[in-house]
Amino acid sequence: MQANTTGYLLQHVAAIVDRHADQVLQERMGIGMAQYRVMLVLRASPGTLQKQVAEALRQTEASISRQVKLLVADGLVTSRVSQANRRQHLTALTPRGLRYIDEADRVIAGIYADALSPLSGRQLNHLDDILNVVHTRLCPEQLMADHIRFG
């Protein structure tokens, strides 16, 4: 992909912002973007099966399980075996996890505000409209999109 094409720029900007957000979250909160995304899903749907978290984030159950274990160790998430199926785990944010994600939201919002600060209000609205069109095209099922907000 050539530099300065729309596809390249979209991918490159997303990667840079994601890497920066991961670094800042690690430094300030002790969690990374992977854990933050899991927490977003759990805030939107408490008591969710790890399989459903994986589907919502389009990741493997193994990767979600690793993130959940880290979050449980930090006291941000609880995970218990489902009574309906002992191979499944129900996960939810703890009260501390709820407070933590609210603070992480503020950190992320600051990162995005800084990255987008050169844009005017009109440009931001236009960018939002364009991204919503692309998102709807790529994710017609709106995997928890009504509940999950970044920044």
mmCIF file with all atom_site columns, C-alpha atoms in Angstrom:
data_model
loop_
_atom_site.group_PDB
_atom_site.id
_atom_site.type_symbol
_atom_site.label_atom_id
_atom_site.label_alt_id
_atom_site.label_comp_id
_atom_site.label_asym_id
_atom_site.label_entity_id
_atom_site.label_seq_id
_atom_site.pdbx_PDB_ins_code
_atom_site.Cartn_x
_atom_site.Cartn_y
_atom_site.Cartn_z
_atom_site.occupancy
_atom_site.B_iso_or_equiv
_atom_site.pdbx_formal_charge
_atom_site.auth_seq_id
_atom_site.auth_comp_id
_atom_site.auth_asym_id
_atom_site.auth_atom_id
_atom_site.pdbx_PDB_model_num
ATOM 1   C CA . MET A 1 1   ? 0.000   0.000   0.000  1.00 0.00 ? 1   MET A CA 1
ATOM 2   C CA . GLN A 1 2   ? 1.421   3.370   -0.960 1.00 0.00 ? 2   GLN A CA 1
ATOM 3   C CA . ALA A 1 3   ? 1.957   6.048   1.650  1.00 0.00 ? 3   ALA A CA 1
ATOM 4   C CA . ASN A 1 4   ? -0.617  8.847   1.671  1.00 0.00 ? 4   ASN A CA 1
ATOM 5   C CA . THR A 1 5   ? -3.397  6.738   0.179  1.00 0.00 ? 5   THR A CA 1
ATOM 6   C CA . THR A 1 6   ? -6.629  6.720   2.166  1.00 0.00 ? 6   THR A CA 1
ATOM 7   C CA . GLY A 1 7   ? -6.179  3.086   3.193  1.00 0.00 ? 7   GLY A CA 1
ATOM 8   C CA . TYR A 1 8   ? -2.619  3.573   4.327  1.00 0.00 ? 8   TYR A CA 1
ATOM 9   C CA . LEU A 1 9   ? -3.401  6.757   6.236  1.00 0.00 ? 9   LEU A CA 1
ATOM 10  C CA . LEU A 1 10  ? -6.417  5.192   7.955  1.00 0.00 ? 10  LEU A CA 1
ATOM 11  C CA . GLN A 1 11  ? -4.417  2.153   9.045  1.00 0.00 ? 11  GLN A CA 1
ATOM 12  C CA . HIS A 1 12  ? -1.358  4.178   10.037 1.00 0.00 ? 12  HIS A CA 1
ATOM 13  C CA . VAL A 1 13  ? -3.248  6.780   12.087 1.00 0.00 ? 13  VAL A CA 1
ATOM 14  C CA . ALA A 1 14  ? -5.252  4.044   13.843 1.00 0.00 ? 14  ALA A CA 1
ATOM 15  C CA . ALA A 1 15  ? -2.061  2.131   14.681 1.00 0.00 ? 15  ALA A CA 1
ATOM 16  C CA . ILE A 1 16  ? -0.269  5.230   15.992 1.00 0.00 ? 16  ILE A CA 1
ATOM 17  C CA . VAL A 1 17  ? -3.188  6.331   18.167 1.00 0.00 ? 17  VAL A CA 1
ATOM 18  C CA . ASP A 1 18  ? -3.748  2.780   19.437 1.00 0.00 ? 18  ASP A CA 1
ATOM 19  C CA . ARG A 1 19  ? -0.066  2.354   20.334 1.00 0.00 ? 19  ARG A CA 1
ATOM 20  C CA . HIS A 1 20  ? 0.010   5.752   22.076 1.00 0.00 ? 20  HIS A CA 1
ATOM 21  C CA . ALA A 1 21  ? -3.212  5.011   23.975 1.00 0.00 ? 21  ALA A CA 1
ATOM 22  C CA . ASP A 1 22  ? -1.818  1.633   25.051 1.00 0.00 ? 22  ASP A CA 1
ATOM 23  C CA . GLN A 1 23  ? 1.377   3.269   26.316 1.00 0.00 ? 23  GLN A CA 1
ATOM 24  C CA . VAL A 1 24  ? -0.438  6.038   28.199 1.00 0.00 ? 24  VAL A CA 1
ATOM 25  C CA . LEU A 1 25  ? -2.932  3.612   29.761 1.00 0.00 ? 25  LEU A CA 1
ATOM 26  C CA . GLN A 1 26  ? -0.044  1.370   30.857 1.00 0.00 ? 26  GLN A CA 1
ATOM 27  C CA . GLU A 1 27  ? 1.810   4.297   32.407 1.00 0.00 ? 27  GLU A CA 1
ATOM 28  C CA . ARG A 1 28  ? -1.154  5.947   34.135 1.00 0.00 ? 28  ARG A CA 1
ATOM 29  C CA . MET A 1 29  ? -3.505  3.064   34.862 1.00 0.00 ? 29  MET A CA 1
ATOM 30  C CA . GLY A 1 30  ? -1.450  -0.141  34.673 1.00 0.00 ? 30  GLY A CA 1
ATOM 31  C CA . ILE A 1 31  ? -3.673  -1.624  31.955 1.00 0.00 ? 31  ILE A CA 1
ATOM 32  C CA . GLY A 1 32  ? -3.364  -1.699  28.185 1.00 0.00 ? 32  GLY A CA 1
ATOM 33  C CA . MET A 1 33  ? -5.827  -1.184  25.377 1.00 0.00 ? 33  MET A CA 1
ATOM 34  C CA . ALA A 1 34  ? -6.585  -4.916  25.239 1.00 0.00 ? 34  ALA A CA 1
ATOM 35  C CA . GLN A 1 35  ? -7.775  -4.903  28.858 1.00 0.00 ? 35  GLN A CA 1
ATOM 36  C CA . TYR A 1 36  ? -9.570  -1.598  28.343 1.00 0.00 ? 36  TYR A CA 1
ATOM 37  C CA . ARG A 1 37  ? -11.559 -3.034  25.429 1.00 0.00 ? 37  ARG A CA 1
ATOM 38  C CA . VAL A 1 38  ? -12.561 -6.081  27.485 1.00 0.00 ? 38  VAL A CA 1
ATOM 39  C CA . MET A 1 39  ? -13.706 -3.761  30.266 1.00 0.00 ? 39  MET A CA 1
ATOM 40  C CA . LEU A 1 40  ? -15.778 -1.728  27.791 1.00 0.00 ? 40  LEU A CA 1
ATOM 41  C CA . VAL A 1 41  ? -17.691 -4.839  26.758 1.00 0.00 ? 41  VAL A CA 1
ATOM 42  C CA . LEU A 1 42  ? -18.193 -5.900  30.371 1.00 0.00 ? 42  LEU A CA 1
ATOM 43  C CA . ARG A 1 43  ? -19.478 -2.466  31.346 1.00 0.00 ? 43  ARG A CA 1
ATOM 44  C CA . ALA A 1 44  ? -22.006 -2.622  28.499 1.00 0.00 ? 44  ALA A CA 1
ATOM 45  C CA . SER A 1 45  ? -23.071 -6.191  29.334 1.00 0.00 ? 45  SER A CA 1
ATOM 46  C CA . PRO A 1 46  ? -22.341 -7.269  32.915 1.00 0.00 ? 46  PRO A CA 1
ATOM 47  C CA . GLY A 1 47  ? -22.179 -11.010 33.502 1.00 0.00 ? 47  GLY A CA 1
ATOM 48  C CA . THR A 1 48  ? -21.132 -11.732 29.932 1.00 0.00 ? 48  THR A CA 1
ATOM 49  C CA . LEU A 1 49  ? -19.661 -15.030 28.796 1.00 0.00 ? 49  LEU A CA 1
ATOM 50  C CA . GLN A 1 50  ? -16.019 -14.759 27.788 1.00 0.00 ? 50  GLN A CA 1
ATOM 51  C CA . LYS A 1 51  ? -17.028 -16.256 24.437 1.00 0.00 ? 51  LYS A CA 1
ATOM 52  C CA . GLN A 1 52  ? -19.379 -13.309 23.878 1.00 0.00 ? 52  GLN A CA 1
ATOM 53  C CA . VAL A 1 53  ? -16.632 -10.848 24.800 1.00 0.00 ? 53  VAL A CA 1
ATOM 54  C CA . ALA A 1 54  ? -14.375 -12.530 22.236 1.00 0.00 ? 54  ALA A CA 1
ATOM 55  C CA . GLU A 1 55  ? -17.087 -12.300 19.577 1.00 0.00 ? 55  GLU A CA 1
ATOM 56  C CA . ALA A 1 56  ? -17.785 -8.645  20.346 1.00 0.00 ? 56  ALA A CA 1
ATOM 57  C CA . LEU A 1 57  ? -14.099 -7.769  20.057 1.00 0.00 ? 57  LEU A CA 1
ATOM 58  C CA . ARG A 1 58  ? -13.470 -10.175 17.169 1.00 0.00 ? 58  ARG A CA 1
ATOM 59  C CA . GLN A 1 59  ? -10.727 -11.945 19.071 1.00 0.00 ? 59  GLN A CA 1
ATOM 60  C CA . THR A 1 60  ? -10.097 -15.506 20.152 1.00 0.00 ? 60  THR A CA 1
ATOM 61  C CA . GLU A 1 61  ? -11.435 -16.825 23.434 1.00 0.00 ? 61  GLU A CA 1
ATOM 62  C CA . ALA A 1 62  ? -7.838  -17.615 24.434 1.00 0.00 ? 62  ALA A CA 1
ATOM 63  C CA . SER A 1 63  ? -6.769  -13.979 24.059 1.00 0.00 ? 63  SER A CA 1
ATOM 64  C CA . ILE A 1 64  ? -9.798  -12.793 26.040 1.00 0.00 ? 64  ILE A CA 1
ATOM 65  C CA . SER A 1 65  ? -9.106  -15.386 28.725 1.00 0.00 ? 65  SER A CA 1
ATOM 66  C CA . ARG A 1 66  ? -5.560  -14.026 29.128 1.00 0.00 ? 66  ARG A CA 1
ATOM 67  C CA . GLN A 1 67  ? -6.847  -10.457 29.451 1.00 0.00 ? 67  GLN A CA 1
ATOM 68  C CA . VAL A 1 68  ? -9.542  -11.497 31.932 1.00 0.00 ? 68  VAL A CA 1
ATOM 69  C CA . LYS A 1 69  ? -6.955  -13.279 34.094 1.00 0.00 ? 69  LYS A CA 1
ATOM 70  C CA . LEU A 1 70  ? -4.890  -10.089 34.265 1.00 0.00 ? 70  LEU A CA 1
ATOM 71  C CA . LEU A 1 71  ? -7.974  -8.042  35.147 1.00 0.00 ? 71  LEU A CA 1
ATOM 72  C CA . VAL A 1 72  ? -9.059  -10.551 37.815 1.00 0.00 ? 72  VAL A CA 1
ATOM 73  C CA . ALA A 1 73  ? -5.559  -10.428 39.345 1.00 0.00 ? 73  ALA A CA 1
ATOM 74  C CA . ASP A 1 74  ? -5.865  -6.629  39.528 1.00 0.00 ? 74  ASP A CA 1
ATOM 75  C CA . GLY A 1 75  ? -9.285  -6.856  41.207 1.00 0.00 ? 75  GLY A CA 1
ATOM 76  C CA . LEU A 1 76  ? -11.024 -5.128  38.291 1.00 0.00 ? 76  LEU A CA 1
ATOM 77  C CA . VAL A 1 77  ? -13.083 -8.092  37.067 1.00 0.00 ? 77  VAL A CA 1
ATOM 78  C CA . THR A 1 78  ? -14.729 -11.176 38.520 1.00 0.00 ? 78  THR A CA 1
ATOM 79  C CA . SER A 1 79  ? -14.984 -14.433 36.625 1.00 0.00 ? 79  SER A CA 1
ATOM 80  C CA . ARG A 1 80  ? -17.062 -17.400 37.706 1.00 0.00 ? 80  ARG A CA 1
ATOM 81  C CA . VAL A 1 81  ? -17.993 -20.713 36.164 1.00 0.00 ? 81  VAL A CA 1
ATOM 82  C CA . SER A 1 82  ? -21.425 -20.739 34.540 1.00 0.00 ? 82  SER A CA 1
ATOM 83  C CA . GLN A 1 83  ? -23.935 -22.998 36.275 1.00 0.00 ? 83  GLN A CA 1
ATOM 84  C CA . ALA A 1 84  ? -25.472 -23.814 32.886 1.00 0.00 ? 84  ALA A CA 1
ATOM 85  C CA . ASN A 1 85  ? -22.172 -24.964 31.373 1.00 0.00 ? 85  ASN A CA 1
ATOM 86  C CA . ARG A 1 86  ? -19.148 -25.517 33.583 1.00 0.00 ? 86  ARG A CA 1
ATOM 87  C CA . ARG A 1 87  ? -16.774 -24.889 30.653 1.00 0.00 ? 87  ARG A CA 1
ATOM 88  C CA . GLN A 1 88  ? -18.015 -21.325 30.312 1.00 0.00 ? 88  GLN A CA 1
ATOM 89  C CA . HIS A 1 89  ? -17.109 -18.341 32.463 1.00 0.00 ? 89  HIS A CA 1
ATOM 90  C CA . LEU A 1 90  ? -19.297 -15.360 33.282 1.00 0.00 ? 90  LEU A CA 1
ATOM 91  C CA . THR A 1 91  ? -17.338 -12.157 33.692 1.00 0.00 ? 91  THR A CA 1
ATOM 92  C CA . ALA A 1 92  ? -18.260 -8.806  35.190 1.00 0.00 ? 92  ALA A CA 1
ATOM 93  C CA . LEU A 1 93  ? -16.570 -5.637  36.367 1.00 0.00 ? 93  LEU A CA 1
ATOM 94  C CA . THR A 1 94  ? -16.071 -5.211  40.082 1.00 0.00 ? 94  THR A CA 1
ATOM 95  C CA . PRO A 1 95  ? -17.061 -1.896  41.700 1.00 0.00 ? 95  PRO A CA 1
ATOM 96  C CA . ARG A 1 96  ? -13.359 -0.998  41.535 1.00 0.00 ? 96  ARG A CA 1
ATOM 97  C CA . GLY A 1 97  ? -13.354 -1.986  37.856 1.00 0.00 ? 97  GLY A CA 1
ATOM 98  C CA . LEU A 1 98  ? -16.299 0.328   37.181 1.00 0.00 ? 98  LEU A CA 1
ATOM 99  C CA . ARG A 1 99  ? -14.458 3.252   38.773 1.00 0.00 ? 99  ARG A CA 1
ATOM 100 C CA . TYR A 1 100 ? -11.284 2.291   36.938 1.00 0.00 ? 100 TYR A CA 1
ATOM 101 C CA . ILE A 1 101 ? -12.874 2.229   33.496 1.00 0.00 ? 101 ILE A CA 1
ATOM 102 C CA . ASP A 1 102 ? -14.469 5.624   34.099 1.00 0.00 ? 102 ASP A CA 1
ATOM 103 C CA . GLU A 1 103 ? -10.996 7.031   34.755 1.00 0.00 ? 103 GLU A CA 1
ATOM 104 C CA . ALA A 1 104 ? -9.573  5.152   31.747 1.00 0.00 ? 104 ALA A CA 1
ATOM 105 C CA . ASP A 1 105 ? -12.339 6.713   29.614 1.00 0.00 ? 105 ASP A CA 1
ATOM 106 C CA . ARG A 1 106 ? -11.107 10.155  30.643 1.00 0.00 ? 106 ARG A CA 1
ATOM 107 C CA . VAL A 1 107 ? -7.520  9.225   29.766 1.00 0.00 ? 107 VAL A CA 1
ATOM 108 C CA . ILE A 1 108 ? -8.572  7.892   26.345 1.00 0.00 ? 108 ILE A CA 1
ATOM 109 C CA . ALA A 1 109 ? -10.773 10.923  25.669 1.00 0.00 ? 109 ALA A CA 1
ATOM 110 C CA . GLY A 1 110 ? -7.779  13.164  26.332 1.00 0.00 ? 110 GLY A CA 1
ATOM 111 C CA . ILE A 1 111 ? -5.633  11.193  23.902 1.00 0.00 ? 111 ILE A CA 1
ATOM 112 C CA . TYR A 1 112 ? -8.226  11.437  21.142 1.00 0.00 ? 112 TYR A CA 1
ATOM 113 C CA . ALA A 1 113 ? -8.895  15.106  21.859 1.00 0.00 ? 113 ALA A CA 1
ATOM 114 C CA . ASP A 1 114 ? -5.195  15.837  21.512 1.00 0.00 ? 114 ASP A CA 1
ATOM 115 C CA . ALA A 1 115 ? -4.861  13.800  18.305 1.00 0.00 ? 115 ALA A CA 1
ATOM 116 C CA . LEU A 1 116 ? -7.891  15.500  16.750 1.00 0.00 ? 116 LEU A CA 1
ATOM 117 C CA . SER A 1 117 ? -7.198  19.006  18.086 1.00 0.00 ? 117 SER A CA 1
ATOM 118 C CA . PRO A 1 118 ? -6.088  20.411  14.693 1.00 0.00 ? 118 PRO A CA 1
ATOM 119 C CA . LEU A 1 119 ? -9.591  19.756  13.306 1.00 0.00 ? 119 LEU A CA 1
ATOM 120 C CA . SER A 1 120 ? -12.412 22.286  13.438 1.00 0.00 ? 120 SER A CA 1
ATOM 121 C CA . GLY A 1 121 ? -15.804 21.344  14.851 1.00 0.00 ? 121 GLY A CA 1
ATOM 122 C CA . ARG A 1 122 ? -17.150 21.018  11.325 1.00 0.00 ? 122 ARG A CA 1
ATOM 123 C CA . GLN A 1 123 ? -14.266 18.760  10.308 1.00 0.00 ? 123 GLN A CA 1
ATOM 124 C CA . LEU A 1 124 ? -14.808 16.597  13.400 1.00 0.00 ? 124 LEU A CA 1
ATOM 125 C CA . ASN A 1 125 ? -18.501 16.215  12.553 1.00 0.00 ? 125 ASN A CA 1
ATOM 126 C CA . HIS A 1 126 ? -17.624 15.337  8.971  1.00 0.00 ? 126 HIS A CA 1
ATOM 127 C CA . LEU A 1 127 ? -15.021 12.785  10.117 1.00 0.00 ? 127 LEU A CA 1
ATOM 128 C CA . ASP A 1 128 ? -17.549 11.271  12.519 1.00 0.00 ? 128 ASP A CA 1
ATOM 129 C CA . ASP A 1 129 ? -20.137 10.974  9.725  1.00 0.00 ? 129 ASP A CA 1
ATOM 130 C CA . ILE A 1 130 ? -17.637 9.308   7.389  1.00 0.00 ? 130 ILE A CA 1
ATOM 131 C CA . LEU A 1 131 ? -16.396 6.867   10.018 1.00 0.00 ? 131 LEU A CA 1
ATOM 132 C CA . ASN A 1 132 ? -19.977 5.939   10.924 1.00 0.00 ? 132 ASN A CA 1
ATOM 133 C CA . VAL A 1 133 ? -20.733 5.132   7.276  1.00 0.00 ? 133 VAL A CA 1
ATOM 134 C CA . VAL A 1 134 ? -17.624 2.940   7.000  1.00 0.00 ? 134 VAL A CA 1
ATOM 135 C CA . HIS A 1 135 ? -18.304 1.302   10.366 1.00 0.00 ? 135 HIS A CA 1
ATOM 136 C CA . THR A 1 136 ? -21.896 0.490   9.408  1.00 0.00 ? 136 THR A CA 1
ATOM 137 C CA . ARG A 1 137 ? -20.664 -1.022  6.150  1.00 0.00 ? 137 ARG A CA 1
ATOM 138 C CA . LEU A 1 138 ? -18.081 -3.192  7.887  1.00 0.00 ? 138 LEU A CA 1
ATOM 139 C CA . CYS A 1 139 ? -20.079 -4.002  11.027 1.00 0.00 ? 139 CYS A CA 1
ATOM 140 C CA . PRO A 1 140 ? -23.761 -4.156  10.073 1.00 0.00 ? 140 PRO A CA 1
ATOM 141 C CA . GLU A 1 141 ? -24.551 -6.233  13.143 1.00 0.00 ? 141 GLU A CA 1
ATOM 142 C CA . GLN A 1 142 ? -23.312 -3.384  15.370 1.00 0.00 ? 142 GLN A CA 1
ATOM 143 C CA . LEU A 1 143 ? -21.569 -5.719  17.810 1.00 0.00 ? 143 LEU A CA 1
ATOM 144 C CA . MET A 1 144 ? -22.420 -3.876  21.010 1.00 0.00 ? 144 MET A CA 1
ATOM 145 C CA . ALA A 1 145 ? -21.613 -0.605  19.240 1.00 0.00 ? 145 ALA A CA 1
ATOM 146 C CA . ASP A 1 146 ? -24.581 1.150   20.811 1.00 0.00 ? 146 ASP A CA 1
ATOM 147 C CA . HIS A 1 147 ? -23.009 0.555   24.219 1.00 0.00 ? 147 HIS A CA 1
ATOM 148 C CA . ILE A 1 148 ? -19.295 0.794   23.551 1.00 0.00 ? 148 ILE A CA 1
ATOM 149 C CA . ARG A 1 149 ? -17.758 4.203   23.094 1.00 0.00 ? 149 ARG A CA 1
ATOM 150 C CA . PHE A 1 150 ? -14.086 5.043   22.801 1.00 0.00 ? 150 PHE A CA 1
ATOM 151 C CA . GLY A 1 151 ? -13.258 8.559   23.917 1.00 0.00 ? 151 GLY A CA 1
#
